CSV table of C-alpha atoms in Angstrom, one decimal:
chain,number,residue,atom,x,y,z
A,123,UNK,CA,-2.6,21.8,-18.9
A,124,UNK,CA,-0.5,19.5,-18.3
A,125,UNK,CA,1.9,21.8,-16.2
A,126,UNK,CA,5.2,21.4,-15.9
A,127,UNK,CA,6.8,18.1,-17.5
A,128,UNK,CA,10.5,16.5,-17.4
A,129,UNK,CA,12.0,14.3,-20.1
A,130,UNK,CA,13.3,11.5,-19.5
A,131,UNK,CA,11.8,10.5,-16.2
A,132,UNK,CA,14.9,8.5,-15.1
A,133,UNK,CA,18.5,8.0,-17.2
A,134,UNK,CA,21.7,6.7,-16.4
A,135,UNK,CA,24.7,8.2,-17.5
A,136,UNK,CA,28.6,6.6,-17.4
A,137,UNK,CA,30.8,9.6,-16.7
A,138,UNK,CA,32.3,12.3,-18.9
A,139,UNK,CA,29.1,11.3,-20.7
A,140,UNK,CA,26.8,14.6,-22.0
A,141,UNK,CA,23.0,14.4,-21.8
A,142,UNK,CA,20.0,17.5,-21.5
A,143,UNK,CA,17.3,17.4,-19.7
A,144,UNK,CA,14.1,19.3,-20.6
A,145,UNK,CA,11.6,21.1,-18.6
A,146,UNK,CA,8.4,22.4,-20.9
A,147,UNK,CA,5.3,24.3,-18.7
A,148,UNK,CA,1.8,25.1,-21.2
A,149,UNK,CA,0.8,27.6,-18.0
A,150,UNK,CA,2.5,31.3,-19.2
A,151,UNK,CA,5.0,31.7,-16.5
A,152,UNK,CA,8.4,33.5,-17.0
A,153,UNK,CA,10.0,32.1,-14.5
A,154,UNK,CA,11.2,28.7,-14.1
A,155,UNK,CA,14.4,26.8,-12.1
A,156,UNK,CA,16.2,23.1,-11.9
A,157,UNK,CA,17.4,22.0,-8.6
A,158,UNK,CA,18.3,19.3,-7.5
A,159,UNK,CA,18.1,16.7,-4.4
A,160,UNK,CA,20.1,14.4,-2.6
A,161,UNK,CA,19.7,12.5,0.3
A,162,UNK,CA,20.1,15.2,3.5
A,163,UNK,CA,19.8,17.4,2.1
A,164,UNK,CA,17.0,20.5,1.0
A,165,UNK,CA,16.3,20.9,-2.8
A,166,UNK,CA,19.1,23.2,-3.9
A,167,UNK,CA,18.4,25.7,-6.5
A,168,UNK,CA,20.4,24.5,-10.1
A,169,UNK,CA,20.4,27.6,-12.5
A,170,UNK,CA,16.9,29.9,-13.0
A,171,UNK,CA,16.0,32.3,-16.0
A,172,UNK,CA,12.8,35.5,-15.7
A,173,UNK,CA,12.7,35.2,-18.7
A,174,UNK,CA,12.9,34.3,-22.0
A,175,UNK,CA,16.6,34.6,-23.2
A,176,UNK,CA,17.9,34.7,-20.3
A,177,UNK,CA,19.4,32.5,-17.5
A,178,UNK,CA,21.6,32.9,-13.8
A,179,UNK,CA,23.4,31.2,-11.6
A,180,UNK,CA,21.8,29.4,-8.6
A,181,UNK,CA,23.1,27.7,-5.4
A,182,UNK,CA,25.0,25.3,-7.4
A,183,UNK,CA,25.8,25.4,-10.7
A,184,UNK,CA,29.0,24.5,-11.2
A,185,UNK,CA,29.3,21.0,-14.2
A,186,UNK,CA,25.5,22.3,-15.7
A,187,UNK,CA,24.8,24.6,-17.7
A,188,UNK,CA,20.9,26.2,-19.1
A,189,UNK,CA,19.4,27.7,-21.9
A,190,UNK,CA,15.5,29.1,-21.9
A,191,UNK,CA,15.4,30.4,-26.2
A,192,UNK,CA,11.2,29.2,-25.6
A,193,UNK,CA,9.6,31.1,-22.6
A,194,UNK,CA,7.7,27.6,-22.2
A,195,UNK,CA,11.4,24.7,-22.6
A,196,UNK,CA,13.9,25.3,-19.4
A,197,UNK,CA,16.9,23.1,-20.8
A,198,UNK,CA,19.5,22.0,-18.5
A,199,UNK,CA,22.0,20.1,-20.0
A,200,UNK,CA,26.1,17.9,-18.4
A,201,UNK,CA,28.6,18.3,-21.1
A,202,UNK,CA,30.5,16.2,-18.8
A,203,UNK,CA,29.0,13.9,-16.5
A,204,UNK,CA,29.8,12.7,-13.3
A,205,UNK,CA,29.2,10.6,-10.3
A,206,UNK,CA,28.2,13.4,-8.6
A,207,UNK,CA,25.9,14.5,-10.8
A,208,UNK,CA,24.1,11.2,-9.8
A,209,UNK,CA,20.6,12.8,-7.9
A,210,UNK,CA,16.5,14.2,-8.5
A,211,UNK,CA,16.2,16.8,-10.9
A,212,UNK,CA,13.5,19.3,-10.7
A,213,UNK,CA,12.6,21.7,-12.2
A,214,UNK,CA,10.2,24.1,-11.1
A,215,UNK,CA,7.6,27.3,-12.9
A,216,UNK,CA,6.3,30.3,-11.3
A,217,UNK,CA,4.4,33.3,-11.4
A,218,UNK,CA,3.7,36.0,-9.2
A,219,UNK,CA,1.1,36.3,-6.8
A,220,UNK,CA,0.1,38.7,-4.2
A,221,UNK,CA,5.4,39.6,-4.5
A,222,UNK,CA,5.6,36.0,-3.8
A,223,UNK,CA,6.2,33.0,-6.2
A,224,UNK,CA,4.4,30.2,-6.2
A,225,UNK,CA,6.1,26.9,-7.7
A,226,UNK,CA,5.0,24.9,-9.5
A,227,UNK,CA,7.0,20.8,-9.5
A,228,UNK,CA,7.4,18.6,-12.5
A,229,UNK,CA,8.2,14.7,-11.5
A,230,UNK,CA,11.5,14.6,-11.0
A,231,UNK,CA,14.0,13.0,-14.0
A,232,UNK,CA,16.3,10.5,-11.3
A,233,UNK,CA,20.2,11.0,-12.6
A,234,UNK,CA,22.2,8.1,-12.5
A,235,UNK,CA,26.2,8.1,-13.6
A,236,UNK,CA,28.1,5.1,-13.3
B,252,UNK,CA,24.2,25.1,7.7
B,253,UNK,CA,21.0,25.5,6.5
B,254,UNK,CA,20.0,28.6,6.4
B,255,UNK,CA,16.0,27.1,7.1
B,256,UNK,CA,15.9,24.5,9.4
B,257,UNK,CA,12.5,22.1,10.2
B,258,UNK,CA,11.6,20.4,13.0
B,259,UNK,CA,11.5,17.1,14.0
B,260,UNK,CA,13.2,14.7,11.0
B,261,UNK,CA,11.0,12.4,11.0
B,262,UNK,CA,7.4,11.9,12.0
B,263,UNK,CA,5.9,8.7,13.0
B,264,UNK,CA,1.6,9.3,14.3
B,265,UNK,CA,-1.2,7.3,14.4
B,266,UNK,CA,-4.4,7.9,12.2
B,267,UNK,CA,-6.5,10.6,13.8
B,268,UNK,CA,-3.8,12.5,15.4
B,269,UNK,CA,-2.4,15.7,15.8
B,270,UNK,CA,0.1,16.6,14.2
B,271,UNK,CA,2.8,20.5,14.4
B,272,UNK,CA,5.6,21.1,12.2
B,273,UNK,CA,7.9,23.6,12.3
B,274,UNK,CA,10.1,25.4,10.3
B,275,UNK,CA,12.7,28.6,11.4
B,276,UNK,CA,14.2,30.7,9.2
B,277,UNK,CA,17.1,33.2,10.1
B,278,UNK,CA,16.0,36.9,8.2
B,279,UNK,CA,13.8,38.6,6.4
B,280,UNK,CA,11.4,36.6,4.5
B,281,UNK,CA,8.8,37.6,1.6
B,282,UNK,CA,7.4,34.4,2.1
B,283,UNK,CA,7.2,31.1,4.0
B,284,UNK,CA,6.0,28.4,1.6
B,285,UNK,CA,5.4,24.8,3.2
B,286,UNK,CA,5.2,22.1,0.4
B,287,UNK,CA,4.0,18.3,0.2
B,288,UNK,CA,6.6,15.4,-1.2
B,289,UNK,CA,4.6,11.8,-1.5
B,290,UNK,CA,6.9,9.3,-2.1
B,291,UNK,CA,7.5,8.1,-5.6
B,292,UNK,CA,9.0,11.6,-5.8
B,293,UNK,CA,6.5,14.8,-7.1
B,294,UNK,CA,6.0,17.8,-5.4
B,295,UNK,CA,3.1,20.1,-4.5
B,296,UNK,CA,2.1,23.1,-2.7
B,297,UNK,CA,0.6,23.5,-0.2
B,298,UNK,CA,0.6,26.8,1.6
B,299,UNK,CA,2.4,30.5,0.3
B,300,UNK,CA,1.7,32.5,2.9
B,301,UNK,CA,3.7,36.2,4.7
B,302,UNK,CA,1.8,37.0,7.3
B,303,UNK,CA,-0.8,35.1,9.5
B,304,UNK,CA,-2.7,31.4,9.0
B,305,UNK,CA,-4.4,29.8,6.3
B,306,UNK,CA,-6.0,27.2,6.2
B,307,UNK,CA,-7.4,24.0,2.9
B,308,UNK,CA,-9.2,21.3,4.9
B,309,UNK,CA,-7.7,20.0,7.7
B,310,UNK,CA,-4.2,21.6,7.5
B,311,UNK,CA,-3.2,24.7,8.6
B,312,UNK,CA,-0.4,26.7,8.4
B,313,UNK,CA,0.7,29.5,10.3
B,314,UNK,CA,3.7,32.1,10.9
B,315,UNK,CA,4.8,34.4,13.0
B,316,UNK,CA,7.0,36.6,11.4
B,317,UNK,CA,8.7,38.5,14.5
B,318,UNK,CA,9.9,35.2,15.9
B,319,UNK,CA,10.9,33.6,12.8
B,320,UNK,CA,8.9,31.1,13.2
B,321,UNK,CA,6.3,28.9,10.6
B,322,UNK,CA,4.3,25.8,12.5
B,323,UNK,CA,2.5,23.3,9.6
B,324,UNK,CA,-0.8,21.7,11.5
B,325,UNK,CA,-2.6,18.1,9.9
B,326,UNK,CA,-5.6,17.5,11.7
B,327,UNK,CA,-6.9,14.1,12.4
B,328,UNK,CA,-3.7,11.9,10.9
B,329,UNK,CA,-5.0,9.4,8.0
B,330,UNK,CA,-2.0,7.1,6.6
B,331,UNK,CA,-2.4,9.0,3.3
B,332,UNK,CA,-1.0,12.5,4.8
B,333,UNK,CA,2.2,10.4,4.7
B,334,UNK,CA,4.9,12.2,2.5
B,335,UNK,CA,7.7,14.5,3.0
B,336,UNK,CA,6.4,18.1,4.4
B,337,UNK,CA,9.5,21.1,3.4
B,338,UNK,CA,9.6,24.0,4.6
B,339,UNK,CA,11.3,26.8,2.1
B,340,UNK,CA,11.3,30.5,2.1
B,341,UNK,CA,11.4,33.5,-0.7
B,342,UNK,CA,14.1,36.1,0.8
B,343,UNK,CA,13.4,39.7,0.9
B,344,UNK,CA,14.3,41.1,-2.6
B,345,UNK,CA,15.7,37.6,-3.8
B,346,UNK,CA,11.3,36.7,-4.3
B,347,UNK,CA,11.8,35.2,-7.4
B,348,UNK,CA,14.0,32.1,-5.6
B,349,UNK,CA,13.5,29.6,-2.6
B,350,UNK,CA,15.6,28.1,1.1
B,351,UNK,CA,14.6,25.4,2.0
B,352,UNK,CA,14.7,22.7,4.7
B,353,UNK,CA,15.4,19.2,4.7
B,354,UNK,CA,12.5,18.0,4.9
B,355,UNK,CA,10.4,16.0,7.8
B,356,UNK,CA,9.5,12.8,7.0
B,357,UNK,CA,5.6,12.3,9.2
B,358,UNK,CA,4.2,8.1,8.9
B,359,UNK,CA,1.1,8.2,9.4
B,360,UNK,CA,0.3,4.7,10.7
B,361,UNK,CA,-3.6,2.9,11.3
């Protein structure tokens, strides 16, 4: 099993450009998440999904959109990139175990917006 | 103010030392997670616990629900333990989402 994969691994965008980050998991997990990680701050939840066809806002959703058309894929879109969106983006997936949810993380995407 | 507080922020230890990293949180939780992030970025789940103590190799995690506090211990530390250790909690009623601490950067030297 590949686990959780993310593409691309690195990307540089100019302000105003758009892009989509792809997260894929092969563990048949129901829940998927997008986080961003910035220096000096903990990981922050952008959007999440509790199943195919569903999405919900997290802590910092502004400027991002998501889609979960297939259970194994969770896409994060930036319609008009801003320098404040320079960050490392992590995708994760989880399944319920003992009423708690252990999360499995992808390797991350480093995005720079100039 | 982060709802999950970790201490210390940075920690340097010599090989072989016993290491403790602390995590405190503010309200009732359904589970507490300890994660490890190596240089290069990958994040791995070490423990998920809601009570008591768990052990895996040289790593031990404990939680005190009444005091809202957890500790991660590393026995006989080794340079390969150098990483950022992150505490995260899932709150009662929101079991699908995690709130993260800012991490403890550990450097183990020879």
